[in-house]
Structures are given as C-alpha cells and as structure tokens.
Amino acid sequence: MAILCPSLLAADPLNLGKEIKRAEAAGVTWLHVDVMDGCFVPNLSSFTYSTVAAMRKATDLTLDVHLMIDRPIRYVEDFCRAGADYLTLHVEADSREHIRAALEKIRSLGVKPGIVLKPGTPAEAVEEFLPLVDMALVMTVEPGFGGQKFMSRMMPKVTRLRQLLDRVNPACHVEVDGGVDGQTFRACLQSGADVLVAGSAFFRSEDPQALRRLIEKGAMSIVEVETKNKGTSE
Ligand code: DX5
Ligand code: ZN
C-alpha cells in the first residue's frame, strides 16, 4: 500500500495543531517535517526538535523528519529523543564516515534511519548505506522550498534505488519529495516509490482526502496491472 505523507511546510504555521488534526481527519497515517538550516539549503524552516516534541505529544501519526542541515550528526540525538519515527539525512551533508555514524546512532536510539539524495546525486552514491536504512528518499525538486515543479527525470533514479534495495534490503521504503500532486503521483508509483510526500497539493487543497484516495487507488491499480502481467508472462 502506498503512503501519502503530507509535508507540514505547506501548513498554516500559526495553526499547526489544527493542521495536524485536518491531516488526521483526511485519513493519513504519516506526517513529513522539513528541517532547514539556511546552510545546507538556502532557506530556513521553523521546525526543530522542540517542534517535533510538541507534535509527538499532539499526534500518534508517524513522524517522518527530513533533515536538510549540514553535519546532521550534531543533532540526530535531539530529534530521536523528541520522538521522530523516521529520521532522514542527506548523503551530501557530511563525510561518508560521519553519515554512517549518524545512521548507526539513529538506529541505536530506536528510530528508523533514512538517507536522502539531491537531484544531482546518483543512486550509486548511497549504495553502501542501503543495508543500514529503513527509508531511501529521492528529491524530485532541489531541496529548500515547497511549491516547485516536479522533476520527472528523477524517476529512473527511483527505479534504480528500488532495484538496489530489492537485493539488499527489500523492506526499505522508497520515498519521493517535491512537486507531488494529483497528476505526478502516478509516475512516482509506477517507478517504484511507496511513500509520497505532498506539501502544497495536500495542505492547499480544499479536499485533501481526495489526494489520499487517489494515491491509494492508483497504487492498487498498479499492483493489479503488475499481477496481471506476471500472470501472462508465466
Ligand atoms: C522541499 C521539502 C519538501 C516540500 C515539498 O525541500 O523537502 O518536503 O515541503 O513541498 P511540495 O509538495 O509543495 O513540493
Ligand atoms: Zn521534505
């Protein structure tokens, strides 16, 4: 089953509690929290570990925290203790040794580690980390801002990561983030993504539940087609 993961970056910052309730009412099971430091990306966000701790008290939804910060190892413990369920770091944000150490630290604190790639980073750059993670995230926009245009040219990377993971870590999710909406979700599912982040398309919609239904229905029809194709090829 595909998962719609609404990004709170597009929510009303003065009414976060209400926005979380609105997401719950739309039937979603996950929330995406974007943390930006103004260095790794040219923007700041108002989310930090104290916001995550407050969210943890307010909801039982799965909190998927996306760190867009330099040298994330400095803060992983704070985010784990705050109550993140998934904590995802950029492979470009530090040396390979520090990235590995950060992923291992997250795991040791009982949280699910994830690795994320900017659009210019090839799938092979994260290959060595795939056995260590529960989430591989492909950015479908340059990280830093909501509301950008979806990069369909990232779809082969989604498929490549799914193939690499099927060999070493089949239970790992493949997530896409940026420009996902009622049109672009289909390419994501067909390419092998199973967690779809949507900010603007969810929180700026009058009927956010419709997007969830569309994605879940779309995923079911893709599984049906795949099963049929398998049936005819055997
Ligand atoms: C961008 C963030 C995204 C952003 C997506 O750097 O990582 O999570 O909120 O927003 P939309 O869905 O509007 O592109
Ligand atoms: Zn994000």
PDB file of C-alpha atoms and ligand atoms in Angstrom:
ATOM      1  CA  MET A   1       0.000   0.000   0.000  1.00  0.00           C
ATOM      2  CA  ALA A   2       1.354   3.428  -0.935  1.00  0.00           C
ATOM      3  CA  ILE A   3       1.535   6.063   1.775  1.00  0.00           C
ATOM      4  CA  LEU A   4       0.691   9.752   1.365  1.00  0.00           C
ATOM      5  CA  CYS A   5       2.896  11.788   3.687  1.00  0.00           C
ATOM      6  CA  PRO A   6       1.740  15.430   3.967  1.00  0.00           C
ATOM      7  CA  SER A   7       4.543  17.972   4.408  1.00  0.00           C
ATOM      8  CA  LEU A   8       3.825  20.447   7.201  1.00  0.00           C
ATOM      9  CA  LEU A   9       5.995  23.026   5.438  1.00  0.00           C
ATOM     10  CA  ALA A  10       2.855  23.935   3.489  1.00  0.00           C
ATOM     11  CA  ALA A  11       0.615  24.013   6.577  1.00  0.00           C
ATOM     12  CA  ASP A  12      -0.519  27.207   8.309  1.00  0.00           C
ATOM     13  CA  PRO A  13       2.332  27.892  10.787  1.00  0.00           C
ATOM     14  CA  LEU A  14       0.061  29.695  13.242  1.00  0.00           C
ATOM     15  CA  ASN A  15      -2.325  26.745  13.378  1.00  0.00           C
ATOM     16  CA  LEU A  16      -0.094  23.701  13.316  1.00  0.00           C
ATOM     17  CA  GLY A  17      -2.194  21.767  15.836  1.00  0.00           C
ATOM     18  CA  LYS A  18      -5.321  22.316  13.739  1.00  0.00           C
ATOM     19  CA  GLU A  19      -3.480  21.416  10.559  1.00  0.00           C
ATOM     20  CA  ILE A  20      -2.354  18.131  12.120  1.00  0.00           C
ATOM     21  CA  LYS A  21      -5.988  17.407  13.067  1.00  0.00           C
ATOM     22  CA  ARG A  22      -7.028  18.212   9.494  1.00  0.00           C
ATOM     23  CA  ALA A  23      -4.451  15.699   8.212  1.00  0.00           C
ATOM     24  CA  GLU A  24      -5.731  13.082  10.670  1.00  0.00           C
ATOM     25  CA  ALA A  25      -9.312  13.760   9.512  1.00  0.00           C
ATOM     26  CA  ALA A  26      -8.189  13.187   5.917  1.00  0.00           C
ATOM     27  CA  GLY A  27      -7.155   9.693   6.971  1.00  0.00           C
ATOM     28  CA  VAL A  28      -3.391   9.960   6.507  1.00  0.00           C
ATOM     29  CA  THR A  29      -1.070   7.954   8.729  1.00  0.00           C
ATOM     30  CA  TRP A  30       2.197   9.850   8.273  1.00  0.00           C
ATOM     31  CA  LEU A  31       3.414  13.479   8.510  1.00  0.00           C
ATOM     32  CA  HIS A  32       6.570  14.941   6.965  1.00  0.00           C
ATOM     33  CA  VAL A  33       8.589  17.535   8.900  1.00  0.00           C
ATOM     34  CA  ASP A  34      11.180  19.593   6.969  1.00  0.00           C
ATOM     35  CA  VAL A  35      14.103  20.950   8.979  1.00  0.00           C
ATOM     36  CA  MET A  36      16.268  23.574   7.209  1.00  0.00           C
ATOM     37  CA  ASP A  37      19.352  25.386   8.474  1.00  0.00           C
ATOM     38  CA  GLY A  38      19.973  28.113   5.893  1.00  0.00           C
ATOM     39  CA  CYS A  39      23.364  26.484   5.083  1.00  0.00           C
ATOM     40  CA  PHE A  40      22.719  23.094   3.539  1.00  0.00           C
ATOM     41  CA  VAL A  41      19.759  24.685   1.758  1.00  0.00           C
ATOM     42  CA  PRO A  42      19.194  28.396   1.049  1.00  0.00           C
ATOM     43  CA  ASN A  43      16.177  28.606   3.345  1.00  0.00           C
ATOM     44  CA  LEU A  44      15.167  28.287   6.991  1.00  0.00           C
ATOM     45  CA  SER A  45      12.196  26.415   8.377  1.00  0.00           C
ATOM     46  CA  SER A  46      10.540  26.917  11.725  1.00  0.00           C
ATOM     47  CA  PHE A  47      10.736  23.222  12.606  1.00  0.00           C
ATOM     48  CA  THR A  48      13.297  21.953  15.065  1.00  0.00           C
ATOM     49  CA  TYR A  49      13.465  19.204  17.695  1.00  0.00           C
ATOM     50  CA  SER A  50      11.271  21.202  20.071  1.00  0.00           C
ATOM     51  CA  THR A  51       8.552  21.393  17.394  1.00  0.00           C
ATOM     52  CA  VAL A  52       8.872  17.644  16.833  1.00  0.00           C
ATOM     53  CA  ALA A  53       8.499  17.047  20.588  1.00  0.00           C
ATOM     54  CA  ALA A  54       5.310  19.157  20.618  1.00  0.00           C
ATOM     55  CA  MET A  55       3.983  17.283  17.583  1.00  0.00           C
ATOM     56  CA  ARG A  56       4.775  13.988  19.283  1.00  0.00           C
ATOM     57  CA  LYS A  57       2.500  14.983  22.168  1.00  0.00           C
ATOM     58  CA  ALA A  58      -0.271  16.049  19.796  1.00  0.00           C
ATOM     59  CA  THR A  59      -0.486  13.056  17.470  1.00  0.00           C
ATOM     60  CA  ASP A  60       0.148   9.342  17.030  1.00  0.00           C
ATOM     61  CA  LEU A  61       0.807   9.736  13.305  1.00  0.00           C
ATOM     62  CA  THR A  62       4.188   8.524  12.051  1.00  0.00           C
ATOM     63  CA  LEU A  63       6.577  11.500  12.134  1.00  0.00           C
ATOM     64  CA  ASP A  64       8.913  11.442   9.138  1.00  0.00           C
ATOM     65  CA  VAL A  65      11.616  14.038   9.790  1.00  0.00           C
ATOM     66  CA  HIS A  66      13.696  15.266   6.827  1.00  0.00           C
ATOM     67  CA  LEU A  67      16.902  16.984   7.943  1.00  0.00           C
ATOM     68  CA  MET A  68      18.190  19.487   5.386  1.00  0.00           C
ATOM     69  CA  ILE A  69      21.101  20.576   7.573  1.00  0.00           C
ATOM     70  CA  ASP A  70      24.897  20.463   7.417  1.00  0.00           C
ATOM     71  CA  ARG A  71      26.655  17.822   9.545  1.00  0.00           C
ATOM     72  CA  PRO A  72      23.389  16.319  10.865  1.00  0.00           C
ATOM     73  CA  ILE A  73      25.240  14.044  13.288  1.00  0.00           C
ATOM     74  CA  ARG A  74      25.315  17.038  15.672  1.00  0.00           C
ATOM     75  CA  TYR A  75      21.537  16.923  16.105  1.00  0.00           C
ATOM     76  CA  VAL A  76      20.341  13.379  15.476  1.00  0.00           C
ATOM     77  CA  GLU A  77      20.122  12.559  19.162  1.00  0.00           C
ATOM     78  CA  ASP A  78      17.894  15.593  19.828  1.00  0.00           C
ATOM     79  CA  PHE A  79      15.495  14.612  17.059  1.00  0.00           C
ATOM     80  CA  CYS A  80      15.399  10.976  18.171  1.00  0.00           C
ATOM     81  CA  ARG A  81      14.675  11.959  21.763  1.00  0.00           C
ATOM     82  CA  ALA A  82      11.995  14.393  20.560  1.00  0.00           C
ATOM     83  CA  GLY A  83      10.022  11.500  19.102  1.00  0.00           C
ATOM     84  CA  ALA A  84      10.773  11.232  15.383  1.00  0.00           C
ATOM     85  CA  ASP A  85       9.781   7.853  13.923  1.00  0.00           C
ATOM     86  CA  TYR A  86      11.925   8.205  10.784  1.00  0.00           C
ATOM     87  CA  LEU A  87      14.968  10.480  10.679  1.00  0.00           C
ATOM     88  CA  THR A  88      16.387  11.090   7.226  1.00  0.00           C
ATOM     89  CA  LEU A  89      19.726  12.761   6.396  1.00  0.00           C
ATOM     90  CA  HIS A  90      21.251  13.981   3.169  1.00  0.00           C
ATOM     91  CA  VAL A  91      24.191  11.952   1.870  1.00  0.00           C
ATOM     92  CA  GLU A  92      25.729  15.248   0.677  1.00  0.00           C
ATOM     93  CA  ALA A  93      25.653  16.814   4.165  1.00  0.00           C
ATOM     94  CA  ASP A  94      28.837  15.284   5.639  1.00  0.00           C
ATOM     95  CA  SER A  95      31.703  12.807   5.107  1.00  0.00           C
ATOM     96  CA  ARG A  96      30.761   9.174   4.466  1.00  0.00           C
ATOM     97  CA  GLU A  97      32.172   8.185   7.875  1.00  0.00           C
ATOM     98  CA  HIS A  98      30.006  10.713   9.668  1.00  0.00           C
ATOM     99  CA  ILE A  99      26.903   9.785   7.648  1.00  0.00           C
ATOM    100  CA  ARG A 100      27.405   6.126   8.553  1.00  0.00           C
ATOM    101  CA  ALA A 101      27.959   7.006  12.220  1.00  0.00           C
ATOM    102  CA  ALA A 102      24.834   9.181  12.247  1.00  0.00           C
ATOM    103  CA  LEU A 103      22.684   6.419  10.711  1.00  0.00           C
ATOM    104  CA  GLU A 104      24.014   3.920  13.250  1.00  0.00           C
ATOM    105  CA  LYS A 105      23.357   6.330  16.093  1.00  0.00           C
ATOM    106  CA  ILE A 106      19.744   6.848  14.962  1.00  0.00           C
ATOM    107  CA  ARG A 107      19.221   3.081  14.861  1.00  0.00           C
ATOM    108  CA  SER A 108      20.779   2.653  18.314  1.00  0.00           C
ATOM    109  CA  LEU A 109      18.273   5.164  19.695  1.00  0.00           C
ATOM    110  CA  GLY A 110      15.349   3.091  18.414  1.00  0.00           C
ATOM    111  CA  VAL A 111      14.466   5.368  15.485  1.00  0.00           C
ATOM    112  CA  LYS A 112      14.315   4.396  11.796  1.00  0.00           C
ATOM    113  CA  PRO A 113      17.166   5.941   9.796  1.00  0.00           C
ATOM    114  CA  GLY A 114      16.786   7.241   6.253  1.00  0.00           C
ATOM    115  CA  ILE A 115      19.125   8.543   3.543  1.00  0.00           C
ATOM    116  CA  VAL A 116      18.190  11.235   1.010  1.00  0.00           C
ATOM    117  CA  LEU A 117      19.646  12.317  -2.316  1.00  0.00           C
ATOM    118  CA  LYS A 118      19.523  15.716  -4.011  1.00  0.00           C
ATOM    119  CA  PRO A 119      18.522  15.694  -7.691  1.00  0.00           C
ATOM    120  CA  GLY A 120      22.180  15.808  -8.849  1.00  0.00           C
ATOM    121  CA  THR A 121      23.275  12.821  -6.736  1.00  0.00           C
ATOM    122  CA  PRO A 122      23.170   9.378  -8.399  1.00  0.00           C
ATOM    123  CA  ALA A 123      21.604   6.328  -6.745  1.00  0.00           C
ATOM    124  CA  GLU A 124      25.013   4.640  -6.503  1.00  0.00           C
ATOM    125  CA  ALA A 125      26.205   7.355  -4.084  1.00  0.00           C
ATOM    126  CA  VAL A 126      24.034   5.834  -1.343  1.00  0.00           C
ATOM    127  CA  GLU A 127      24.576   2.169  -2.209  1.00  0.00           C
ATOM    128  CA  GLU A 128      26.850   1.480   0.766  1.00  0.00           C
ATOM    129  CA  PHE A 129      24.224   2.863   3.171  1.00  0.00           C
ATOM    130  CA  LEU A 130      21.232   0.932   1.860  1.00  0.00           C
ATOM    131  CA  PRO A 131      21.590  -2.029   4.249  1.00  0.00           C
ATOM    132  CA  LEU A 132      21.535   0.439   7.172  1.00  0.00           C
ATOM    133  CA  VAL A 133      18.324   2.350   6.437  1.00  0.00           C
ATOM    134  CA  ASP A 134      14.528   1.998   6.504  1.00  0.00           C
ATOM    135  CA  MET A 135      13.969   4.832   4.030  1.00  0.00           C
ATOM    136  CA  ALA A 136      15.639   5.989   0.819  1.00  0.00           C
ATOM    137  CA  LEU A 137      14.334   9.404  -0.254  1.00  0.00           C
ATOM    138  CA  VAL A 138      14.682  10.781  -3.773  1.00  0.00           C
ATOM    139  CA  MET A 139      14.254  14.560  -4.022  1.00  0.00           C
ATOM    140  CA  THR A 140      12.103  15.453  -7.012  1.00  0.00           C
ATOM    141  CA  VAL A 141      12.900  19.170  -6.591  1.00  0.00           C
ATOM    142  CA  GLU A 142      16.013  20.977  -5.315  1.00  0.00           C
ATOM    143  CA  PRO A 143      15.570  20.870  -1.545  1.00  0.00           C
ATOM    144  CA  GLY A 144      14.712  24.089   0.266  1.00  0.00           C
ATOM    145  CA  PHE A 145      11.300  25.243  -0.890  1.00  0.00           C
ATOM    146  CA  GLY A 146       7.774  23.942  -1.294  1.00  0.00           C
ATOM    147  CA  GLY A 147       5.668  24.541  -4.361  1.00  0.00           C
ATOM    148  CA  GLN A 148       8.324  23.756  -7.006  1.00  0.00           C
ATOM    149  CA  LYS A 149       7.869  21.868 -10.260  1.00  0.00           C
ATOM    150  CA  PHE A 150       8.182  18.075 -10.134  1.00  0.00           C
ATOM    151  CA  MET A 151      11.296  16.694 -11.893  1.00  0.00           C
ATOM    152  CA  SER A 152      10.080  13.668 -13.805  1.00  0.00           C
ATOM    153  CA  ARG A 153      13.667  12.958 -14.860  1.00  0.00           C
ATOM    154  CA  MET A 154      14.257  11.631 -11.312  1.00  0.00           C
ATOM    155  CA  MET A 155      12.002   8.616 -11.999  1.00  0.00           C
ATOM    156  CA  PRO A 156      14.788   6.335 -13.316  1.00  0.00           C
ATOM    157  CA  LYS A 157      16.655   7.007 -10.045  1.00  0.00           C
ATOM    158  CA  VAL A 158      13.607   5.871  -8.056  1.00  0.00           C
ATOM    159  CA  THR A 159      13.501   2.641 -10.066  1.00  0.00           C
ATOM    160  CA  ARG A 160      17.272   2.135  -9.716  1.00  0.00           C
ATOM    161  CA  LEU A 161      17.108   2.540  -5.932  1.00  0.00           C
ATOM    162  CA  ARG A 162      14.167   0.135  -5.698  1.00  0.00           C
ATOM    163  CA  GLN A 163      16.229  -2.421  -7.679  1.00  0.00           C
ATOM    164  CA  LEU A 164      19.305  -1.972  -5.478  1.00  0.00           C
ATOM    165  CA  LEU A 165      17.165  -2.255  -2.334  1.00  0.00           C
ATOM    166  CA  ASP A 166      15.365  -5.373  -3.535  1.00  0.00           C
ATOM    167  CA  ARG A 167      18.757  -7.129  -3.420  1.00  0.00           C
ATOM    168  CA  VAL A 168      19.956  -5.987  -0.009  1.00  0.00           C
ATOM    169  CA  ASN A 169      17.040  -4.548   1.965  1.00  0.00           C
ATOM    170  CA  PRO A 170      13.640  -5.242   0.378  1.00  0.00           C
ATOM    171  CA  ALA A 171      11.614  -3.914   3.341  1.00  0.00           C
ATOM    172  CA  CYS A 172      13.110  -0.413   2.948  1.00  0.00           C
ATOM    173  CA  HIS A 173      10.716   2.305   1.731  1.00  0.00           C
ATOM    174  CA  VAL A 174      11.432   4.453  -1.314  1.00  0.00           C
ATOM    175  CA  GLU A 175      10.079   7.963  -0.811  1.00  0.00           C
ATOM    176  CA  VAL A 176       9.740  10.905  -3.205  1.00  0.00           C
ATOM    177  CA  ASP A 177       9.570  14.551  -2.125  1.00  0.00           C
ATOM    178  CA  GLY A 178       8.786  17.680  -4.123  1.00  0.00           C
ATOM    179  CA  GLY A 179       6.068  18.634  -6.587  1.00  0.00           C
ATOM    180  CA  VAL A 180       3.974  15.535  -5.948  1.00  0.00           C
ATOM    181  CA  ASP A 181       0.304  16.188  -6.759  1.00  0.00           C
ATOM    182  CA  GLY A 182      -2.809  14.650  -8.305  1.00  0.00           C
ATOM    183  CA  GLN A 183      -1.009  14.339 -11.665  1.00  0.00           C
ATOM    184  CA  THR A 184       2.598  13.471 -10.823  1.00  0.00           C
ATOM    185  CA  PHE A 185       1.858  10.812  -8.201  1.00  0.00           C
ATOM    186  CA  ARG A 186       1.233   8.202 -10.866  1.00  0.00           C
ATOM    187  CA  ALA A 187       4.784   8.338 -12.306  1.00  0.00           C
ATOM    188  CA  CYS A 188       6.149   8.023  -8.749  1.00  0.00           C
ATOM    189  CA  LEU A 189       4.126   4.876  -8.044  1.00  0.00           C
ATOM    190  CA  GLN A 190       4.925   3.358 -11.424  1.00  0.00           C
ATOM    191  CA  SER A 191       8.641   3.954 -10.826  1.00  0.00           C
ATOM    192  CA  GLY A 192       8.566   2.099  -7.517  1.00  0.00           C
ATOM    193  CA  ALA A 193       8.072   4.753  -4.820  1.00  0.00           C
ATOM    194  CA  ASP A 194       5.778   3.761  -1.957  1.00  0.00           C
ATOM    195  CA  VAL A 195       5.901   6.876   0.276  1.00  0.00           C
ATOM    196  CA  LEU A 196       4.824  10.101  -1.443  1.00  0.00           C
ATOM    197  CA  VAL A 197       5.395  13.451   0.273  1.00  0.00           C
ATOM    198  CA  ALA A 198       2.988  16.212  -0.731  1.00  0.00           C
ATOM    199  CA  GLY A 199       3.034  19.714   0.764  1.00  0.00           C
ATOM    200  CA  SER A 200       1.135  22.219  -1.363  1.00  0.00           C
ATOM    201  CA  ALA A 201      -1.049  19.593  -3.046  1.00  0.00           C
ATOM    202  CA  PHE A 202      -2.291  18.448   0.359  1.00  0.00           C
ATOM    203  CA  PHE A 203      -2.468  21.476   2.654  1.00  0.00           C
ATOM    204  CA  ARG A 204      -3.542  23.969  -0.025  1.00  0.00           C
ATOM    205  CA  SER A 205      -6.378  21.702  -1.162  1.00  0.00           C
ATOM    206  CA  GLU A 206      -9.998  22.031  -0.064  1.00  0.00           C
ATOM    207  CA  ASP A 207     -10.361  18.268  -0.231  1.00  0.00           C
ATOM    208  CA  PRO A 208      -7.068  16.739   0.962  1.00  0.00           C
ATOM    209  CA  GLN A 209      -8.759  13.392   1.487  1.00  0.00           C
ATOM    210  CA  ALA A 210      -9.282  13.169  -2.291  1.00  0.00           C
ATOM    211  CA  LEU A 211      -5.493  13.120  -2.846  1.00  0.00           C
ATOM    212  CA  ARG A 212      -5.066  10.294  -0.342  1.00  0.00           C
ATOM    213  CA  ARG A 213      -7.800   8.265  -2.032  1.00  0.00           C
ATOM    214  CA  LEU A 214      -6.338   8.934  -5.470  1.00  0.00           C
ATOM    215  CA  ILE A 215      -2.884   7.734  -4.411  1.00  0.00           C
ATOM    216  CA  GLU A 216      -4.184   4.648  -2.616  1.00  0.00           C
ATOM    217  CA  LYS A 217      -6.471   3.732  -5.525  1.00  0.00           C
ATOM    218  CA  GLY A 218      -3.677   4.414  -8.031  1.00  0.00           C
ATOM    219  CA  ALA A 219      -1.336   2.128  -6.104  1.00  0.00           C
ATOM    220  CA  MET A 220      -3.934  -0.637  -6.079  1.00  0.00           C
ATOM    221  CA  SER A 221      -4.487  -0.434  -9.840  1.00  0.00           C
ATOM    222  CA  ILE A 222      -0.719  -0.533 -10.462  1.00  0.00           C
ATOM    223  CA  VAL A 223      -0.431  -3.687  -8.328  1.00  0.00           C
ATOM    224  CA  GLU A 224      -3.333  -5.206 -10.306  1.00  0.00           C
ATOM    225  CA  VAL A 225      -1.623  -4.478 -13.637  1.00  0.00           C
ATOM    226  CA  GLU A 226       1.686  -5.901 -12.366  1.00  0.00           C
ATOM    227  CA  THR A 227      -0.028  -9.058 -11.094  1.00  0.00           C
ATOM    228  CA  LYS A 228      -1.822  -9.488 -14.429  1.00  0.00           C
ATOM    229  CA  ASN A 229       1.427  -9.004 -16.383  1.00  0.00           C
ATOM    230  CA  LYS A 230       3.169 -11.543 -14.164  1.00  0.00           C
ATOM    231  CA  GLY A 231       0.309 -13.972 -14.717  1.00  0.00           C
ATOM    232  CA  THR A 232       0.572 -13.712 -18.501  1.00  0.00           C
ATOM    233  CA  SER A 233       4.376 -13.997 -18.579  1.00  0.00           C
ATOM    234  CA  GLU A 234       4.456 -17.185 -16.537  1.00  0.00           C
TER     235      GLU A 234
HETATM  236  C1  DX5 B   1      11.395  20.741  -0.026  1.00  0.00           C
HETATM  237  C2  DX5 B   1      10.818  19.891   1.068  1.00  0.00           C
HETATM  238  C3  DX5 B   1       9.514  19.288   0.744  1.00  0.00           C
HETATM  239  C4  DX5 B   1       8.402  20.288   0.491  1.00  0.00           C
HETATM  240  C5  DX5 B   1       7.522  19.687  -0.572  1.00  0.00           C
HETATM  241  O1  DX5 B   1      12.727  20.974   0.217  1.00  0.00           O
HETATM  242  O2  DX5 B   1      11.707  18.812   1.374  1.00  0.00           O
HETATM  243  O3  DX5 B   1       9.109  18.329   1.716  1.00  0.00           O
HETATM  244  O4  DX5 B   1       7.634  20.563   1.628  1.00  0.00           O
HETATM  245  O5  DX5 B   1       6.576  20.631  -0.932  1.00  0.00           O
HETATM  246  P1  DX5 B   1       5.684  20.478  -2.239  1.00  0.00           P
HETATM  247  O6  DX5 B   1       4.923  19.206  -2.127  1.00  0.00           O
HETATM  248  O7  DX5 B   1       4.833  21.701  -2.210  1.00  0.00           O
HETATM  249  O8  DX5 B   1       6.627  20.458  -3.422  1.00  0.00           O
HETATM  250 ZN    ZN B   2      10.987  17.189   2.682  1.00  0.00          ZN
END
